[in-house]
Short mmCIF file of C-alpha atoms and ligand atoms in Angstrom, two decimals:
data_model
loop_
_atom_site.label_atom_id
_atom_site.label_comp_id
_atom_site.label_asym_id
_atom_site.label_seq_id
_atom_site.Cartn_x
_atom_site.Cartn_y
_atom_site.Cartn_z
CA MET A 35 -40.77 129.33 -118.53
CA GLU A 36 -37.02 129.39 -118.03
CA ALA A 37 -35.48 127.82 -114.97
CA SER A 38 -32.00 126.83 -113.93
CA PHE A 39 -31.03 123.83 -111.88
CA VAL A 40 -27.75 123.06 -110.17
CA LEU A 41 -27.12 119.34 -109.80
CA LEU A 42 -24.93 118.21 -106.91
CA PRO A 43 -24.51 114.47 -107.54
CA GLY A 44 -22.15 114.02 -104.57
CA ASP A 45 -20.93 110.61 -103.43
CA GLY A 46 -21.85 106.93 -103.46
CA ILE A 47 -25.11 106.32 -105.32
CA GLY A 48 -25.64 110.10 -105.60
CA PRO A 49 -24.46 110.39 -109.24
CA GLU A 50 -26.67 107.48 -110.34
CA VAL A 51 -29.89 108.75 -108.77
CA THR A 52 -29.18 112.35 -109.81
CA ALA A 53 -28.71 111.27 -113.43
CA ALA A 54 -32.17 109.70 -113.37
CA ALA A 55 -33.75 112.86 -111.92
CA HIS A 56 -31.91 114.97 -114.50
CA ALA A 57 -33.37 112.91 -117.36
CA VAL A 58 -36.85 113.15 -115.87
CA LEU A 59 -36.57 116.94 -115.57
CA GLN A 60 -35.33 117.23 -119.17
CA THR A 61 -38.31 115.22 -120.41
CA THR A 62 -40.68 117.30 -118.28
CA GLY A 63 -39.18 120.48 -119.73
CA SER A 64 -39.64 119.41 -123.33
CA ARG A 65 -43.11 117.95 -122.75
CA PHE A 66 -44.40 121.18 -121.21
CA GLY A 67 -42.36 123.57 -123.33
CA HIS A 68 -40.06 124.96 -120.64
CA ARG A 69 -36.40 125.92 -121.01
CA PHE A 70 -34.66 124.12 -118.18
CA GLU A 71 -30.91 124.61 -117.82
CA PHE A 72 -28.65 122.36 -115.81
CA GLU A 73 -25.15 122.59 -114.45
CA SER A 74 -23.42 119.99 -112.35
CA ARG A 75 -21.06 120.93 -109.49
CA PRO A 76 -18.84 119.01 -107.07
CA MET A 77 -19.90 118.78 -103.44
CA GLY A 78 -19.30 116.37 -100.56
CA GLY A 79 -16.48 113.83 -100.44
CA ILE A 80 -15.68 114.20 -104.11
CA ALA A 81 -15.17 117.95 -103.55
CA ILE A 82 -12.90 117.24 -100.56
CA ASP A 83 -10.77 115.07 -102.85
CA GLU A 84 -10.64 117.69 -105.57
CA PHE A 85 -10.59 120.98 -103.63
CA GLY A 86 -10.03 120.04 -99.97
CA ASP A 87 -13.44 121.57 -99.26
CA PRO A 88 -16.83 119.74 -99.24
CA LEU A 89 -18.57 122.93 -100.39
CA PRO A 90 -16.22 124.88 -102.70
CA THR A 91 -17.05 128.57 -103.14
CA SER A 92 -17.69 128.03 -106.85
CA THR A 93 -20.30 125.39 -106.01
CA LEU A 94 -22.00 127.59 -103.41
CA ASP A 95 -22.04 130.54 -105.83
CA ALA A 96 -23.60 128.41 -108.56
CA CYS A 97 -26.29 127.26 -106.09
CA ARG A 98 -27.09 130.85 -105.10
CA ARG A 99 -27.71 131.76 -108.75
CA ALA A 100 -29.95 128.74 -109.44
CA ASP A 101 -33.71 128.47 -109.14
CA ALA A 102 -33.40 125.03 -107.53
CA VAL A 103 -30.64 122.72 -106.37
CA ILE A 104 -30.94 118.94 -106.70
CA LEU A 105 -28.63 116.95 -104.46
CA GLY A 106 -27.88 113.21 -104.66
CA ALA A 107 -26.11 112.23 -101.44
CA VAL A 108 -22.87 112.91 -99.62
CA GLY A 109 -20.49 110.87 -97.48
CA GLY A 110 -18.87 107.47 -97.38
CA PRO A 111 -16.29 105.40 -95.51
CA LYS A 112 -13.45 107.01 -97.44
CA TRP A 113 -14.07 110.28 -95.57
CA ASP A 114 -15.07 108.78 -92.21
CA ASP A 115 -11.79 109.37 -90.38
CA PRO A 116 -12.78 110.96 -87.03
CA ASN A 117 -9.57 113.02 -87.10
CA ALA A 118 -10.15 114.44 -90.56
CA LYS A 119 -10.18 118.25 -90.89
CA THR A 120 -13.53 118.20 -92.60
CA ARG A 121 -16.27 115.80 -93.62
CA PRO A 122 -18.64 115.59 -96.61
CA GLU A 123 -21.61 116.16 -94.26
CA ALA A 124 -20.14 119.51 -93.21
CA GLY A 125 -20.64 120.70 -96.79
CA LEU A 126 -24.33 119.85 -96.65
CA LEU A 127 -24.76 121.64 -93.33
CA SER A 128 -23.01 124.75 -94.70
CA LEU A 129 -25.13 124.67 -97.83
CA ARG A 130 -28.34 124.57 -95.75
CA LYS A 131 -27.09 127.39 -93.54
CA GLU A 132 -25.74 129.57 -96.35
CA LEU A 133 -28.96 129.30 -98.35
CA GLY A 134 -31.08 129.95 -95.24
CA LEU A 135 -33.01 126.69 -95.68
CA PHE A 136 -34.63 126.53 -92.26
CA ALA A 137 -37.51 124.22 -93.16
CA ASN A 138 -37.07 120.64 -94.28
CA LEU A 139 -40.28 119.14 -95.64
CA ARG A 140 -40.40 115.36 -95.59
CA PRO A 141 -43.64 113.85 -96.84
CA ILE A 142 -44.33 110.29 -95.76
CA THR A 143 -47.01 108.63 -97.80
CA ALA A 144 -47.60 104.95 -98.35
CA HIS A 145 -47.83 104.18 -102.08
CA ALA A 146 -50.73 101.77 -102.53
CA GLU A 147 -48.59 99.62 -104.82
CA LEU A 148 -45.84 99.18 -102.26
CA ILE A 149 -47.75 98.40 -99.10
CA ASP A 150 -46.38 94.87 -99.10
CA ALA A 151 -42.81 96.18 -99.14
CA SER A 152 -43.35 97.65 -95.68
CA PRO A 153 -42.38 95.58 -92.65
CA LEU A 154 -45.58 96.85 -91.01
CA ARG A 155 -49.10 95.47 -91.35
CA ARG A 156 -51.18 96.66 -94.31
CA GLU A 157 -54.11 97.93 -92.22
CA LEU A 158 -51.74 100.05 -90.15
CA ILE A 159 -50.17 101.89 -93.06
CA GLN A 160 -52.80 102.01 -95.78
CA GLY A 161 -53.72 105.70 -96.15
CA VAL A 162 -50.78 107.11 -94.17
CA ASP A 163 -50.13 110.73 -95.21
CA ILE A 164 -47.79 112.66 -92.94
CA LEU A 165 -45.81 115.80 -93.73
CA PHE A 166 -42.84 116.44 -91.46
CA PHE A 167 -41.43 119.95 -91.00
CA ARG A 168 -37.96 119.47 -89.59
CA GLU A 169 -36.20 122.65 -88.46
CA LEU A 170 -32.96 122.58 -90.43
CA THR A 171 -30.58 125.43 -89.59
CA GLY A 172 -30.66 125.47 -85.79
CA GLY A 173 -30.76 123.18 -82.78
CA ILE A 174 -27.97 120.84 -81.77
CA TYR A 175 -26.62 120.70 -85.34
CA PHE A 176 -25.55 124.33 -85.14
CA GLY A 177 -25.11 124.98 -81.40
CA ARG A 178 -21.80 125.40 -79.60
CA SER A 179 -19.65 122.37 -80.26
CA ALA A 180 -16.26 121.60 -78.77
CA LEU A 181 -13.78 118.96 -77.77
CA SER A 182 -11.49 119.76 -74.85
CA GLU A 183 -7.75 119.89 -75.50
CA ASP A 184 -7.10 116.75 -73.47
CA GLY A 185 -9.82 114.91 -75.43
CA GLN A 186 -11.67 113.99 -72.24
CA HIS A 187 -14.75 116.13 -72.69
CA ALA A 188 -16.96 117.10 -75.61
CA GLU A 189 -20.11 119.12 -75.97
CA SER A 190 -22.75 119.80 -78.62
CA VAL A 191 -25.32 122.27 -77.41
CA MET A 192 -28.99 122.32 -78.44
CA GLU A 193 -30.11 125.91 -78.86
CA TYR A 194 -33.20 127.63 -80.26
CA THR A 195 -34.26 131.25 -80.38
CA VAL A 196 -37.84 132.53 -80.38
CA PRO A 197 -37.78 133.67 -84.06
CA GLU A 198 -36.37 130.31 -85.17
CA VAL A 199 -39.26 128.48 -83.53
CA GLU A 200 -41.86 130.97 -84.74
CA ARG A 201 -40.96 130.74 -88.42
CA ILE A 202 -40.93 126.94 -88.65
CA VAL A 203 -44.14 126.59 -86.63
CA ARG A 204 -45.82 129.18 -88.88
CA MET A 205 -44.75 127.38 -92.01
CA ALA A 206 -45.92 124.01 -90.70
CA ALA A 207 -49.25 125.38 -89.43
CA SER A 208 -49.95 127.14 -92.75
CA SER A 209 -49.37 123.86 -94.50
CA ALA A 210 -51.68 122.01 -92.05
CA ARG A 211 -54.40 124.47 -93.04
CA THR A 212 -54.20 123.31 -96.65
CA ARG A 213 -54.26 119.64 -95.61
CA ARG A 214 -56.33 117.99 -92.86
CA GLY A 215 -55.98 120.86 -90.39
CA LYS A 216 -53.92 119.16 -87.71
CA LEU A 217 -50.46 120.01 -86.36
CA THR A 218 -48.38 117.92 -83.95
CA SER A 219 -45.34 119.55 -82.33
CA VAL A 220 -42.70 117.16 -81.02
CA ASP A 221 -40.26 118.09 -78.25
CA LYS A 222 -38.65 116.87 -75.03
CA ALA A 223 -40.07 119.54 -72.74
CA ASN A 224 -40.13 117.25 -69.69
CA VAL A 225 -36.31 117.40 -69.63
CA LEU A 226 -34.83 120.06 -71.92
CA GLU A 227 -35.05 123.81 -71.31
CA VAL A 228 -34.67 124.37 -75.05
CA SER A 229 -37.80 122.26 -75.59
CA ARG A 230 -39.73 124.25 -73.00
CA LEU A 231 -38.96 127.39 -74.98
CA TRP A 232 -40.01 125.59 -78.19
CA ARG A 233 -43.28 124.50 -76.57
CA ARG A 234 -44.14 127.95 -75.19
CA VAL A 235 -43.46 129.70 -78.48
CA ALA A 236 -45.31 127.10 -80.54
CA ALA A 237 -48.36 127.28 -78.24
CA ARG A 238 -48.47 131.08 -78.52
CA VAL A 239 -48.14 131.12 -82.32
CA MET A 240 -50.88 128.51 -82.62
CA ALA A 241 -53.26 130.29 -80.24
CA GLU A 242 -52.74 133.73 -81.76
CA GLU A 243 -52.43 132.93 -85.44
CA PHE A 244 -53.87 129.47 -86.08
CA PRO A 245 -56.85 128.95 -83.74
CA ASP A 246 -58.54 126.99 -86.54
CA VAL A 247 -55.76 124.35 -86.68
CA ASP A 248 -56.11 121.38 -84.37
CA TYR A 249 -52.90 121.46 -82.29
CA GLU A 250 -51.23 118.88 -80.04
CA VAL A 251 -47.80 118.34 -78.46
CA VAL A 252 -46.11 114.96 -78.11
CA LEU A 253 -42.82 114.07 -76.41
CA VAL A 254 -40.23 112.72 -78.83
CA ASP A 255 -39.82 109.33 -77.16
CA ALA A 256 -43.58 108.79 -77.22
CA MET A 257 -43.68 110.01 -80.83
CA ALA A 258 -41.20 107.30 -81.83
CA MET A 259 -43.78 104.81 -80.62
CA HIS A 260 -46.94 106.49 -81.94
CA LEU A 261 -45.44 106.91 -85.40
CA ILE A 262 -45.38 103.15 -85.78
CA ALA A 263 -48.43 102.31 -83.65
CA ARG A 264 -50.90 104.80 -85.14
CA PRO A 265 -49.34 106.66 -88.09
CA LYS A 266 -52.71 107.57 -89.60
CA ASP A 267 -53.45 109.92 -86.69
CA PHE A 268 -50.81 112.41 -87.88
CA ASP A 269 -51.16 115.11 -90.52
CA VAL A 270 -48.41 117.74 -90.22
CA VAL A 271 -45.63 117.24 -87.66
CA VAL A 272 -43.19 120.00 -86.67
CA THR A 273 -40.00 119.38 -84.71
CA GLY A 274 -36.39 120.39 -84.17
CA ASN A 275 -33.39 119.42 -86.25
CA LEU A 276 -32.17 116.29 -84.45
CA PHE A 277 -35.59 114.90 -83.52
CA GLY A 278 -36.73 115.42 -87.11
CA ASP A 279 -33.67 113.67 -88.49
CA ILE A 280 -34.34 110.59 -86.38
CA LEU A 281 -38.13 110.45 -86.67
CA THR A 282 -38.12 110.75 -90.47
CA ASP A 283 -35.73 107.82 -90.87
CA GLU A 284 -38.10 105.88 -88.64
CA GLY A 285 -41.08 107.13 -90.66
CA SER A 286 -39.46 105.93 -93.87
CA MET A 287 -40.27 102.39 -92.84
CA LEU A 288 -43.98 103.15 -93.21
CA PRO A 289 -43.84 103.32 -97.03
CA GLY A 290 -41.41 100.43 -96.96
CA SER A 291 -38.18 101.90 -98.24
CA LEU A 292 -35.99 104.91 -97.66
CA GLY A 293 -35.52 104.76 -101.43
CA MET A 294 -38.97 106.25 -102.03
CA LEU A 295 -38.81 109.39 -99.91
CA PRO A 296 -37.98 112.87 -101.26
CA SER A 297 -37.43 116.02 -99.27
CA ALA A 298 -37.44 119.76 -99.86
CA SER A 299 -35.44 122.29 -97.88
CA LEU A 300 -36.88 125.78 -98.07
CA GLY A 301 -36.20 129.24 -96.72
CA ASP A 302 -37.71 132.66 -97.21
CA SER A 303 -36.35 132.91 -100.75
CA GLN A 304 -35.10 130.74 -103.61
CA PRO A 305 -33.36 128.49 -104.37
CA GLY A 306 -34.75 125.50 -102.53
CA LEU A 307 -32.68 122.35 -102.09
CA TYR A 308 -34.21 119.03 -103.09
CA GLU A 309 -32.82 115.66 -102.20
CA PRO A 310 -33.73 112.10 -101.34
CA ILE A 311 -33.88 111.34 -97.61
CA HIS A 312 -31.55 108.39 -98.07
CA GLY A 313 -27.78 108.59 -97.86
CA SER A 314 -24.96 107.71 -100.23
CA ALA A 315 -25.25 103.93 -99.69
CA PRO A 316 -21.57 103.24 -100.51
CA ASP A 317 -22.18 99.48 -100.33
CA ILE A 318 -24.26 99.56 -103.52
CA ALA A 319 -22.60 102.52 -105.26
CA GLY A 320 -21.85 101.99 -108.95
CA LYS A 321 -23.82 98.73 -109.07
CA ASP A 322 -26.92 100.06 -110.81
CA THR A 323 -29.19 98.81 -108.02
CA ALA A 324 -30.11 102.02 -106.16
CA ASN A 325 -33.71 103.21 -106.28
CA PRO A 326 -33.81 106.57 -108.15
CA LEU A 327 -37.46 107.28 -107.28
CA ALA A 328 -36.78 109.37 -104.16
CA THR A 329 -34.58 111.74 -106.19
CA ILE A 330 -37.07 111.79 -109.06
CA LEU A 331 -39.83 112.66 -106.58
CA ALA A 332 -37.53 115.33 -105.11
CA ALA A 333 -37.26 116.83 -108.60
CA ALA A 334 -41.07 116.97 -108.67
CA MET A 335 -40.98 118.84 -105.36
CA ALA A 336 -38.53 121.32 -106.92
CA LEU A 337 -41.00 122.12 -109.70
CA ARG A 338 -43.81 122.52 -107.15
CA HIS A 339 -42.02 124.56 -104.49
CA SER A 340 -39.40 126.57 -106.40
CA MET A 341 -41.25 127.12 -109.70
CA GLU A 342 -44.91 126.74 -108.88
CA LEU A 343 -45.21 124.20 -111.69
CA GLU A 344 -47.86 122.09 -110.00
CA THR A 345 -49.11 120.34 -113.16
CA GLU A 346 -45.58 119.36 -114.12
CA ALA A 347 -44.82 118.11 -110.60
CA ALA A 348 -47.99 116.04 -110.58
CA ALA A 349 -47.10 114.63 -114.01
CA ILE A 350 -43.82 113.28 -112.60
CA GLU A 351 -45.60 111.81 -109.58
CA ASP A 352 -48.19 110.20 -111.85
CA ALA A 353 -45.43 108.74 -114.02
CA VAL A 354 -43.80 107.22 -110.92
CA ALA A 355 -47.15 105.78 -109.84
CA ALA A 356 -47.73 104.35 -113.32
CA VAL A 357 -44.32 102.68 -113.35
CA LEU A 358 -44.96 101.14 -109.94
CA ALA A 359 -48.42 100.02 -111.06
CA SER A 360 -46.81 98.31 -114.07
CA GLY A 361 -44.93 96.16 -111.58
CA LEU A 362 -41.42 97.52 -112.04
CA ARG A 363 -39.35 97.38 -108.84
CA THR A 364 -35.81 98.16 -107.79
CA LYS A 365 -34.23 95.74 -105.36
CA ASP A 366 -35.14 97.66 -102.19
CA ILE A 367 -38.87 97.46 -102.92
CA ALA A 368 -38.98 94.14 -104.76
CA ALA A 369 -39.65 92.04 -101.64
CA GLY A 370 -37.37 89.32 -103.02
CA LYS A 371 -38.97 89.27 -106.49
CA PRO A 372 -37.08 90.15 -109.72
CA ALA A 373 -35.81 93.72 -109.79
CA VAL A 374 -34.63 96.24 -112.37
CA GLY A 375 -31.64 98.54 -112.06
CA THR A 376 -31.35 102.27 -111.45
CA VAL A 377 -31.01 103.10 -115.13
CA ALA A 378 -33.97 100.97 -116.22
CA MET A 379 -36.18 102.43 -113.50
CA GLY A 380 -35.24 105.98 -114.51
CA GLU A 381 -35.88 105.22 -118.19
CA ALA A 382 -39.28 103.74 -117.34
CA VAL A 383 -40.31 106.96 -115.59
CA VAL A 384 -39.09 109.01 -118.56
CA ALA A 385 -41.07 106.75 -120.92
CA ALA A 386 -44.22 107.00 -118.78
CA LEU A 387 -43.89 110.77 -118.70
CA ALA A 388 -43.43 111.03 -122.44
CA ALA A 389 -46.28 108.57 -123.15
CA ALA A 390 -48.75 110.55 -121.03
CA SER A 391 -48.51 113.61 -123.30
C1 IPM B 27 -30.24 113.99 -93.50
C2 IPM B 27 -28.87 113.46 -93.28
C3 IPM B 27 -27.97 114.61 -92.86
C4 IPM B 27 -28.50 115.16 -91.56
C5 IPM B 27 -26.47 114.28 -92.75
C6 IPM B 27 -25.93 113.65 -94.01
C7 IPM B 27 -25.68 115.52 -92.40
O1 IPM B 27 -28.88 112.44 -92.33
O2 IPM B 27 -30.42 114.86 -94.38
O3 IPM B 27 -31.18 113.56 -92.83
O4 IPM B 27 -28.21 114.63 -90.49
O5 IPM B 27 -29.24 116.15 -91.61
MN1 MN B 28 -30.88 111.84 -91.67
#
C-alpha cells in the first residue's frame, strides 16, 4: 500500500528518537513491499524560533494531508519564559484540537525483559497490561483560562460536555470488549461538578450500550494509589485530560522507564498522531543517550491504528522484544549496567526487523 507520514521531530531529544522511528518505518516498508513517504516539518520550540509560531500553518496543512503524524517531543528551558507570547506546548495542544484527536491511547505493559528496571517489586508488575484512554481535546486544558489585569487572580476551568464524555467512554468500552472486558472510569465526583456529569454520562453509556463490560468507577486520588498497589486489576481505564496526563506518567514507572511508552492520539478520522509519552529531555539532548524505543513503538501504533497494518506493527514490536532479549539497553533501562546509545539501539531494531524476513 501507499501511505504518507509527516515527521515532527520537535525539540530536545525529539530529532534523535524520531530519526530512529523513521529508519524503522522505512525498513518495515521495504520488507513488506509498501510505499511509505515521509516529510519532516518544524513544530514546537524550533518552529517558534523560525516562524514565531509553534504550529506554523504549513506544518498543520502537511499534517492534515498525511495518513499519520509521528511526533518526537516539544519544549525546553529556552522557551520556558512565563511571560513569553507562546510556548512549544501550545503547538501540540493546537495540533490535537485541530486534528480532532479526542482520544489518547496509552498502553502500559511491563516487558518481561525489563522487570528489573522497575522500581517496583517483580511480583507486583509481572503481567501488567493496562490501556489508558485519556480524553485529549477537552477538560481543564481547553476550558476558560485567564489572568486578571492586576496579575492577582488566575483561572483555568475544567469543562466537559455530554457528547465529549460519551465518545471517549464509547471508544474505551469498545476497546475493553476486545481485551479482558473491564473498564475503570476515573473522576473526582466527590468534589467536582464536572466529574459528576462525567460519572452520570459514563454510567448511562455503559448501562445502555455495554452491559457486557465489567464497569467500575474510582476516584482519582485513590486511583493514584491503586495503580501502584494493584496494577494487575486494571484492563482499560478512561479518564479526563488532566487526570490522564498525571496517571499515565505515574503508570510509566510500572514498566520501569518513560522511555518505553508510546501513545496514539485518535479522532473520528485520519490522520492519527503518534508520539512517545516522554518529553524533550533537554538535559540529555544531542548526547546520543535517549531511548528511541517509545517512538519506535509509537510508529508501530501508527501502522496498526492509521493503516490497519497489524502484521507490520507486530513485526516492529517483535523486533523491539528481540533486541531487548539480546540484552541491549539504553541508559534509562540499563539499571547501572553498560548501555548503548540512541543510534545503536535504533540500528539494532532495524537489523532485527530485516533479519526476521
Ligand atoms: C503529554 C505532555 C503534554 C500534555 C504537554 C507537553 C503539553 O505532558 O503529552 O502528556 O500535558 O498533554
Ligand atoms: Mn504528560
